Coordinates of C-alpha atoms and ligand atoms in Angstrom, one line a residue:
M5 CA 240.8 -72.1 67.3
P6 CA 244.0 -70.2 67.6
S7 CA 243.6 -67.1 69.6
D8 CA 245.6 -63.9 68.8
E9 CA 244.5 -62.1 71.8
Q10 CA 248.1 -61.0 72.3
Q11 CA 248.0 -59.1 69.1
Q12 CA 247.9 -55.4 69.6
Q13 CA 244.7 -53.7 69.2
Q14 CA 244.5 -51.5 66.1
P15 CA 242.3 -48.5 65.7
I16 CA 239.3 -49.2 63.6
F17 CA 238.9 -45.7 62.2
E18 CA 241.5 -43.3 61.0
G19 CA 239.2 -40.4 61.7
G20 CA 239.2 -38.6 65.0
H21 CA 235.5 -38.1 65.7
F22 CA 235.3 -40.7 68.5
S23 CA 235.5 -38.2 71.4
L24 CA 233.0 -40.1 73.6
L25 CA 235.0 -43.3 73.2
E26 CA 238.0 -41.9 74.9
N27 CA 236.2 -42.1 78.2
H28 CA 236.3 -45.9 77.9
S29 CA 239.5 -46.5 76.1
N30 CA 241.2 -47.7 79.2
L31 CA 238.7 -50.5 79.4
S32 CA 239.2 -51.7 75.9
E33 CA 242.9 -52.5 75.8
A34 CA 242.4 -56.2 75.5
R35 CA 240.6 -57.6 72.5
S36 CA 237.1 -58.9 73.2
K37 CA 236.4 -62.6 73.0
V38 CA 233.9 -62.9 70.1
F39 CA 231.6 -65.8 69.3
Y40 CA 229.9 -65.9 65.9
F41 CA 226.8 -68.0 65.3
H42 CA 226.0 -69.1 61.7
N43 CA 223.9 -72.0 60.4
P44 CA 224.5 -72.1 56.6
Q45 CA 221.0 -73.5 56.1
V46 CA 219.4 -70.2 57.2
S47 CA 220.1 -68.5 53.9
N48 CA 218.3 -71.2 51.8
Y49 CA 214.8 -70.2 52.7
H50 CA 212.6 -68.1 50.4
Y51 CA 209.7 -65.9 51.5
G52 CA 208.3 -66.0 47.9
I53 CA 208.9 -64.2 44.6
G54 CA 209.0 -60.4 45.0
H55 CA 209.1 -60.5 48.8
P56 CA 211.7 -58.0 50.0
M57 CA 213.0 -60.2 52.9
K58 CA 215.8 -62.4 51.4
P59 CA 217.6 -64.8 53.7
H60 CA 220.2 -65.1 51.0
R61 CA 221.7 -61.8 52.4
L62 CA 223.1 -64.0 55.2
A63 CA 225.1 -66.1 52.7
L64 CA 226.5 -62.8 51.2
T65 CA 227.4 -61.5 54.6
H66 CA 229.1 -64.8 55.7
S67 CA 231.1 -64.9 52.4
L68 CA 232.4 -61.3 53.1
V69 CA 233.2 -62.2 56.7
L70 CA 235.3 -65.2 55.5
G71 CA 236.7 -63.2 52.6
Y72 CA 238.0 -60.6 55.0
D73 CA 239.5 -63.4 57.1
L74 CA 237.5 -62.3 60.2
H75 CA 236.8 -65.9 61.2
H76 CA 240.4 -66.2 62.5
R77 CA 239.6 -63.5 65.1
M78 CA 236.5 -65.1 66.6
T79 CA 235.1 -68.6 67.3
I80 CA 232.5 -69.8 64.8
F81 CA 229.6 -72.0 66.0
N82 CA 226.9 -73.7 64.0
P83 CA 224.2 -73.2 66.7
H84 CA 221.5 -75.6 67.7
I85 CA 218.0 -75.2 66.2
A86 CA 215.6 -73.8 68.8
T87 CA 213.3 -76.4 70.3
R88 CA 209.5 -76.1 70.8
E89 CA 210.1 -75.7 74.5
E90 CA 212.5 -72.9 74.0
L91 CA 210.1 -71.0 71.6
A92 CA 207.3 -71.6 74.2
H93 CA 209.1 -69.4 76.7
F94 CA 207.6 -66.5 74.8
H95 CA 205.3 -67.8 72.1
S96 CA 201.9 -69.5 72.7
E97 CA 201.8 -73.3 72.2
D98 CA 199.0 -73.0 69.6
Y99 CA 200.9 -70.4 67.6
I100 CA 204.1 -72.6 67.6
E101 CA 201.9 -75.6 66.5
F102 CA 200.4 -73.4 63.8
L103 CA 203.8 -72.4 62.4
K104 CA 204.9 -76.0 62.4
R105 CA 201.8 -77.5 60.7
T106 CA 200.9 -74.9 58.2
M107 CA 202.1 -75.5 54.7
P108 CA 202.1 -73.4 51.5
G109 CA 198.8 -73.8 49.6
D110 CA 197.0 -74.3 52.9
S111 CA 194.7 -71.3 52.0
S112 CA 191.6 -72.9 53.5
N113 CA 193.1 -73.1 57.0
P114 CA 190.8 -71.1 59.3
D115 CA 193.8 -70.2 61.5
L116 CA 195.4 -68.1 58.8
A117 CA 193.3 -65.0 59.7
R118 CA 193.5 -65.7 63.4
F119 CA 197.3 -65.7 63.3
N120 CA 197.6 -62.8 60.9
I121 CA 199.3 -64.7 58.1
G122 CA 199.2 -62.6 55.0
D123 CA 201.2 -60.6 52.5
D124 CA 203.9 -59.4 54.8
C125 CA 204.2 -62.7 56.5
P126 CA 203.4 -65.3 53.9
I127 CA 203.4 -69.0 54.5
F128 CA 206.5 -70.3 52.9
E129 CA 208.1 -73.7 52.9
G130 CA 210.1 -74.3 56.0
M131 CA 209.0 -71.1 57.8
H132 CA 209.0 -72.9 61.1
Q133 CA 212.4 -74.4 60.5
F134 CA 213.8 -71.0 59.4
S135 CA 212.4 -69.4 62.5
S136 CA 213.8 -72.0 64.7
I137 CA 217.3 -71.7 63.1
Y138 CA 217.6 -68.0 63.6
T139 CA 216.2 -68.2 67.1
G140 CA 218.6 -71.0 68.0
G141 CA 221.6 -68.7 67.1
S142 CA 220.3 -65.8 69.3
L143 CA 219.5 -68.2 72.2
E144 CA 222.9 -69.8 72.1
G145 CA 224.6 -66.4 71.9
A146 CA 222.7 -65.3 75.0
L147 CA 223.6 -68.5 76.8
K148 CA 227.3 -68.1 76.1
I149 CA 227.2 -64.4 77.3
K150 CA 225.2 -65.4 80.3
N151 CA 227.7 -68.0 81.2
G152 CA 230.6 -65.6 80.7
E153 CA 232.1 -67.7 77.9
C154 CA 232.5 -64.7 75.6
D155 CA 232.3 -60.9 75.7
I156 CA 230.4 -60.5 72.4
A157 CA 228.1 -62.9 70.5
I158 CA 227.0 -62.2 67.0
N159 CA 224.0 -63.7 65.1
W160 CA 223.2 -61.8 61.9
S161 CA 220.3 -64.1 61.2
G162 CA 218.5 -62.9 64.3
G163 CA 217.0 -59.6 65.3
L164 CA 213.4 -60.3 64.1
H165 CA 211.9 -57.6 66.4
H166 CA 208.3 -57.5 65.2
A167 CA 207.1 -61.0 66.1
K168 CA 204.5 -61.2 68.8
K169 CA 203.6 -63.9 71.3
N170 CA 200.7 -65.1 69.3
E171 CA 201.3 -63.9 65.7
P172 CA 203.9 -63.0 63.1
S173 CA 204.5 -59.4 62.0
G174 CA 206.7 -57.5 59.6
F175 CA 208.4 -60.6 58.2
C176 CA 209.1 -61.9 61.7
Y177 CA 207.6 -65.2 62.8
T178 CA 209.4 -65.9 66.1
N179 CA 210.9 -63.2 68.3
D180 CA 214.5 -64.4 68.9
I181 CA 215.3 -61.1 70.7
V182 CA 212.7 -61.5 73.4
L183 CA 213.7 -65.1 74.0
A184 CA 217.4 -64.1 74.1
I185 CA 216.7 -61.4 76.6
L186 CA 214.7 -63.8 78.8
E187 CA 217.7 -66.0 78.8
L188 CA 220.0 -63.2 79.9
L189 CA 217.6 -62.2 82.6
K190 CA 218.2 -65.5 84.3
T191 CA 221.6 -64.2 85.5
F192 CA 221.8 -60.5 84.7
P193 CA 219.7 -58.1 86.7
R194 CA 219.3 -55.6 83.9
V195 CA 219.4 -55.8 80.1
L196 CA 219.6 -52.8 77.8
Y197 CA 218.0 -53.4 74.3
I198 CA 219.1 -51.0 71.6
D199 CA 217.5 -51.1 68.1
I200 CA 218.8 -49.2 65.1
D201 CA 216.5 -50.8 62.5
V202 CA 214.6 -48.2 60.5
H203 CA 211.4 -49.7 62.0
H204 CA 210.2 -49.4 65.6
G205 CA 211.2 -52.5 67.7
D206 CA 207.6 -53.0 68.7
G207 CA 207.6 -56.7 69.5
V208 CA 210.5 -56.3 72.0
Q209 CA 209.1 -53.1 73.5
E210 CA 205.7 -54.8 74.0
A211 CA 207.1 -57.9 75.7
F212 CA 208.9 -55.8 78.3
Y213 CA 206.6 -52.8 78.5
L214 CA 205.8 -53.6 82.2
S215 CA 209.3 -54.5 83.2
D216 CA 212.0 -52.3 84.9
R217 CA 214.7 -55.0 84.2
V218 CA 214.8 -54.4 80.5
L219 CA 215.3 -50.9 79.1
T220 CA 214.2 -50.9 75.5
M221 CA 215.6 -48.1 73.3
S222 CA 214.5 -47.8 69.6
F223 CA 215.7 -45.3 67.0
H224 CA 213.4 -45.4 64.0
K225 CA 211.4 -43.6 61.3
Y226 CA 208.1 -42.5 62.8
G227 CA 205.1 -40.9 61.1
N228 CA 203.0 -41.0 57.9
G229 CA 201.8 -44.5 58.7
F230 CA 205.3 -46.0 58.4
F231 CA 205.3 -49.6 59.7
P232 CA 204.5 -50.6 62.3
G233 CA 203.0 -47.3 63.3
T234 CA 204.2 -47.3 67.0
G235 CA 207.2 -45.8 68.6
D236 CA 206.1 -42.3 69.4
L237 CA 208.1 -40.4 72.0
S238 CA 205.2 -40.7 74.4
E239 CA 205.5 -44.5 74.7
I240 CA 207.5 -44.8 77.8
G241 CA 206.3 -48.0 79.5
V242 CA 203.7 -48.6 82.2
K243 CA 203.5 -49.7 85.8
R244 CA 206.9 -50.9 86.9
G245 CA 208.1 -50.4 83.4
K246 CA 207.3 -46.7 83.3
F247 CA 210.3 -44.8 81.9
F248 CA 211.9 -48.1 80.9
S249 CA 210.8 -47.8 77.2
I250 CA 212.6 -45.2 75.2
N251 CA 211.6 -44.2 71.7
V252 CA 213.5 -41.9 69.4
P253 CA 211.2 -41.1 66.5
L254 CA 213.0 -39.7 63.5
R255 CA 211.9 -38.3 60.1
N256 CA 212.8 -39.3 56.6
G257 CA 216.4 -38.9 55.4
V258 CA 218.3 -38.7 58.7
D259 CA 222.0 -38.7 58.0
D260 CA 225.1 -39.9 59.9
A261 CA 225.7 -36.7 61.7
G262 CA 222.2 -36.2 62.9
Y263 CA 221.7 -39.8 63.9
L264 CA 225.0 -40.1 65.8
Y265 CA 224.3 -36.8 67.5
V266 CA 221.2 -38.2 69.0
F267 CA 222.3 -41.8 69.3
K268 CA 225.6 -41.2 71.2
S269 CA 224.2 -38.8 73.8
T270 CA 221.1 -40.8 74.6
V271 CA 222.8 -44.2 74.7
Q272 CA 225.5 -42.9 76.9
A273 CA 222.9 -41.4 79.3
A274 CA 220.9 -44.6 79.2
I275 CA 224.0 -46.7 80.1
E276 CA 225.0 -44.4 82.9
S277 CA 221.5 -44.3 84.4
F278 CA 220.4 -47.8 83.9
R279 CA 223.8 -49.5 84.4
P280 CA 222.9 -52.6 82.3
S281 CA 224.7 -55.9 83.0
A282 CA 224.3 -56.9 79.3
I283 CA 223.3 -55.1 76.1
V284 CA 221.4 -56.6 73.1
L285 CA 222.0 -54.5 69.9
Q286 CA 219.7 -55.1 67.0
C287 CA 221.5 -53.9 63.9
G288 CA 218.7 -53.7 61.3
A289 CA 220.4 -52.5 58.1
D290 CA 217.3 -51.0 56.6
S291 CA 218.3 -47.7 58.2
L292 CA 221.0 -47.4 55.5
G293 CA 220.6 -45.1 52.6
C294 CA 219.1 -46.7 49.5
D295 CA 217.4 -49.5 51.4
R296 CA 214.5 -50.9 49.4
L297 CA 212.0 -50.2 52.2
G298 CA 213.8 -47.8 54.5
T299 CA 213.8 -44.0 54.3
F300 CA 217.0 -43.1 56.1
N301 CA 220.4 -42.0 54.7
L302 CA 222.9 -43.7 57.0
S303 CA 226.1 -44.8 55.5
I304 CA 227.7 -48.1 56.4
R305 CA 230.4 -46.2 58.3
G306 CA 227.7 -44.3 60.3
H307 CA 225.7 -47.4 61.0
G308 CA 229.0 -49.1 62.1
E309 CA 229.8 -46.2 64.4
C310 CA 226.7 -47.0 66.4
V311 CA 228.1 -50.6 66.9
A312 CA 231.5 -49.3 67.8
F313 CA 230.1 -46.9 70.3
V314 CA 228.0 -49.5 72.1
K315 CA 231.0 -51.9 72.1
S316 CA 233.2 -49.2 73.6
F317 CA 231.4 -49.5 77.0
C318 CA 232.8 -53.1 77.4
I319 CA 229.5 -54.5 78.6
P320 CA 228.6 -58.1 77.6
L321 CA 227.0 -57.7 74.2
L322 CA 224.7 -59.7 72.0
V323 CA 224.7 -58.4 68.4
L324 CA 221.8 -59.3 66.1
G325 CA 220.7 -58.5 62.5
G326 CA 217.2 -57.4 61.6
G327 CA 215.7 -55.7 58.6
G328 CA 217.7 -54.8 55.5
Y329 CA 216.4 -55.1 52.0
T330 CA 219.1 -53.9 49.6
I331 CA 221.0 -57.0 50.2
R332 CA 224.4 -56.0 48.8
N333 CA 224.5 -53.2 51.3
V334 CA 223.1 -55.3 54.2
S335 CA 226.0 -57.8 53.7
R336 CA 228.5 -55.0 53.4
C337 CA 227.3 -53.4 56.6
W338 CA 227.2 -56.6 58.7
A339 CA 230.6 -57.7 57.4
Y340 CA 232.0 -54.3 58.3
E341 CA 230.4 -54.4 61.8
T342 CA 231.8 -57.9 62.3
A343 CA 235.2 -56.3 61.7
I344 CA 234.5 -53.6 64.2
L345 CA 233.5 -56.2 66.8
V346 CA 236.7 -58.2 66.3
D347 CA 238.9 -55.0 66.1
A348 CA 240.0 -55.7 62.6
Q349 CA 240.7 -53.2 59.9
V350 CA 239.3 -54.1 56.5
S351 CA 240.1 -52.6 53.2
N352 CA 237.5 -50.7 51.1
D353 CA 238.2 -53.1 48.3
L354 CA 236.0 -56.2 48.8
P355 CA 237.8 -59.5 48.9
P356 CA 238.5 -60.6 45.3
E357 CA 237.8 -64.3 45.9
N358 CA 234.1 -64.3 46.5
E359 CA 231.4 -66.5 44.9
Y360 CA 228.9 -63.7 45.1
R361 CA 231.2 -61.0 43.8
E362 CA 228.7 -60.0 41.0
F363 CA 226.4 -58.6 43.7
F364 CA 228.9 -55.9 44.4
A365 CA 229.4 -54.6 40.9
P366 CA 230.3 -52.1 39.6
D367 CA 232.5 -50.7 42.3
Y368 CA 233.3 -53.8 44.4
K369 CA 233.8 -51.5 47.4
L370 CA 232.9 -52.0 51.0
H371 CA 231.7 -48.4 51.3
P372 CA 229.8 -47.5 48.1
N373 CA 229.6 -43.7 47.4
T374 CA 226.0 -43.6 46.4
L375 CA 224.0 -44.3 49.6
N376 CA 222.3 -41.0 50.1
K377 CA 219.2 -40.1 48.1
I378 CA 216.3 -39.0 50.4
D379 CA 215.8 -35.4 51.6
N380 CA 216.7 -35.0 55.2
M381 CA 213.6 -33.8 57.1
N382 CA 215.3 -33.8 60.5
S383 CA 216.3 -30.3 61.4
R384 CA 218.7 -29.6 64.2
T385 CA 215.9 -28.1 66.1
Y386 CA 213.8 -31.3 65.8
L387 CA 216.7 -33.5 66.7
D388 CA 217.5 -31.4 69.8
A389 CA 213.9 -31.5 70.9
V390 CA 213.8 -35.3 70.7
R391 CA 217.2 -35.6 72.3
I392 CA 216.4 -33.3 75.2
S393 CA 213.1 -35.0 75.8
V394 CA 214.8 -38.4 76.0
L395 CA 217.6 -37.1 78.2
E396 CA 215.1 -35.5 80.5
R397 CA 213.2 -38.9 80.9
L398 CA 216.4 -40.7 81.6
R399 CA 217.0 -38.3 84.5
Y400 CA 213.8 -39.6 86.0
L401 CA 214.7 -43.2 85.6
P402 CA 213.9 -44.4 89.1
G403 CA 217.3 -45.8 89.7
A404 CA 218.7 -49.0 88.3
P405 CA 216.6 -51.7 89.9
S406 CA 218.3 -54.5 91.7
V407 CA 217.0 -58.0 91.7
Q408 CA 217.4 -60.4 94.4
M409 CA 218.3 -63.7 92.8
Q410 CA 217.1 -66.7 94.9
Q411 CA 217.3 -69.7 92.6
V412 CA 218.9 -69.1 89.2
P413 CA 216.9 -71.0 86.6
G414 CA 218.7 -73.6 84.5
D415 CA 219.9 -73.0 80.9
A416 CA 217.2 -72.9 78.2
F417 CA 218.7 -76.1 76.8
D418 CA 221.3 -78.7 77.7
L419 CA 224.7 -77.8 76.3
Q420 CA 225.8 -81.4 76.4
L421 CA 223.0 -82.3 74.0
H422 CA 224.2 -79.7 71.5
S423 CA 227.9 -79.7 72.0
S424 CA 228.5 -81.8 68.9
D425 CA 226.9 -79.1 66.8
S426 CA 229.6 -76.6 67.5
E427 CA 232.5 -76.5 65.1
E428 CA 235.3 -74.4 66.5
Ligands
MN516 MN1 213.1 -53.1 59.6

């Protein structure tokens, strides 16, 4: 793949509201080396008629990425499919077996109740294969970051943050994020997890709730029974993990200004206190305005500014997808964020040659004007209270823990076995 690393970096935004970024600008002179993981099969699965989770959004995203010519600025891989052994680093053997064996129409299976399969997480054809595909992308991204082969790895099909060790939850069957972080921890002493999905990143928080090597940080809607119901400010971790879980509960309708006000100050403080050696960023796009399930008002530019801000710290970064249920906007958002990650400027007019162009009618713009619709219930007073509380906790973070590495565990899978899968 031709590299145009010599090409001069161009500013992503014309606007001048990136004051915090200036602190790091000296570090970001050179373009980041970006790896992008995409298995075209992943968009062919269906959760069922009427289900809001539509893997087809990944085909839309990829078509925009290609349409904007972003593939010339990164290396594209068709990642391996996660193996049973890899899934078993977090999930229980009998749950993996259940995912593999259960078929649609299997309603008499007594394990259905035991494993919490139901309306949100239906049995659909190929659910085990689908889960293994998106998990393979995240694992391979983590592996390449861990081995220093790239600065940024992107897997838009990953980020399924609700899945638990022993059960699916919130449209997530396997937790690719937990597995990717476990891979990163083989080499990196500390991993920061940041989650900008509208829902609380409960599965990841729970997995590392007792750990001081993973700082989880979730920004989400909280209250009135909004799924999954966890993510209160008071959830801070336990035992060694005390203070290493951060929750930023927000109310309906938060806009770019309010969100970024809280996000930038708390993320910056977390990075300064915790000094992560790698960051995993879950970019759930259900925090955009007009999402079918979400209740926030972020614009695509605002959502993308979170990504740009995290990137600006020049720490090895794994970028994942997540929720997002108005799929035309999900794909716009993730294509735009891909552009940010490869330092490309993209026009507001969507690429004219696109097999899915009808999805983007009537305006055919990257940044539609009509994303806001919900009343903003986040007063400045409320946002300040949350922000100050989080900053106060971060001051008590008991120092960045160091880890004495004795024997570094081997890679989760043998690269040689899978090297034929990558198409550079
Ligand atoms: Mn979500």
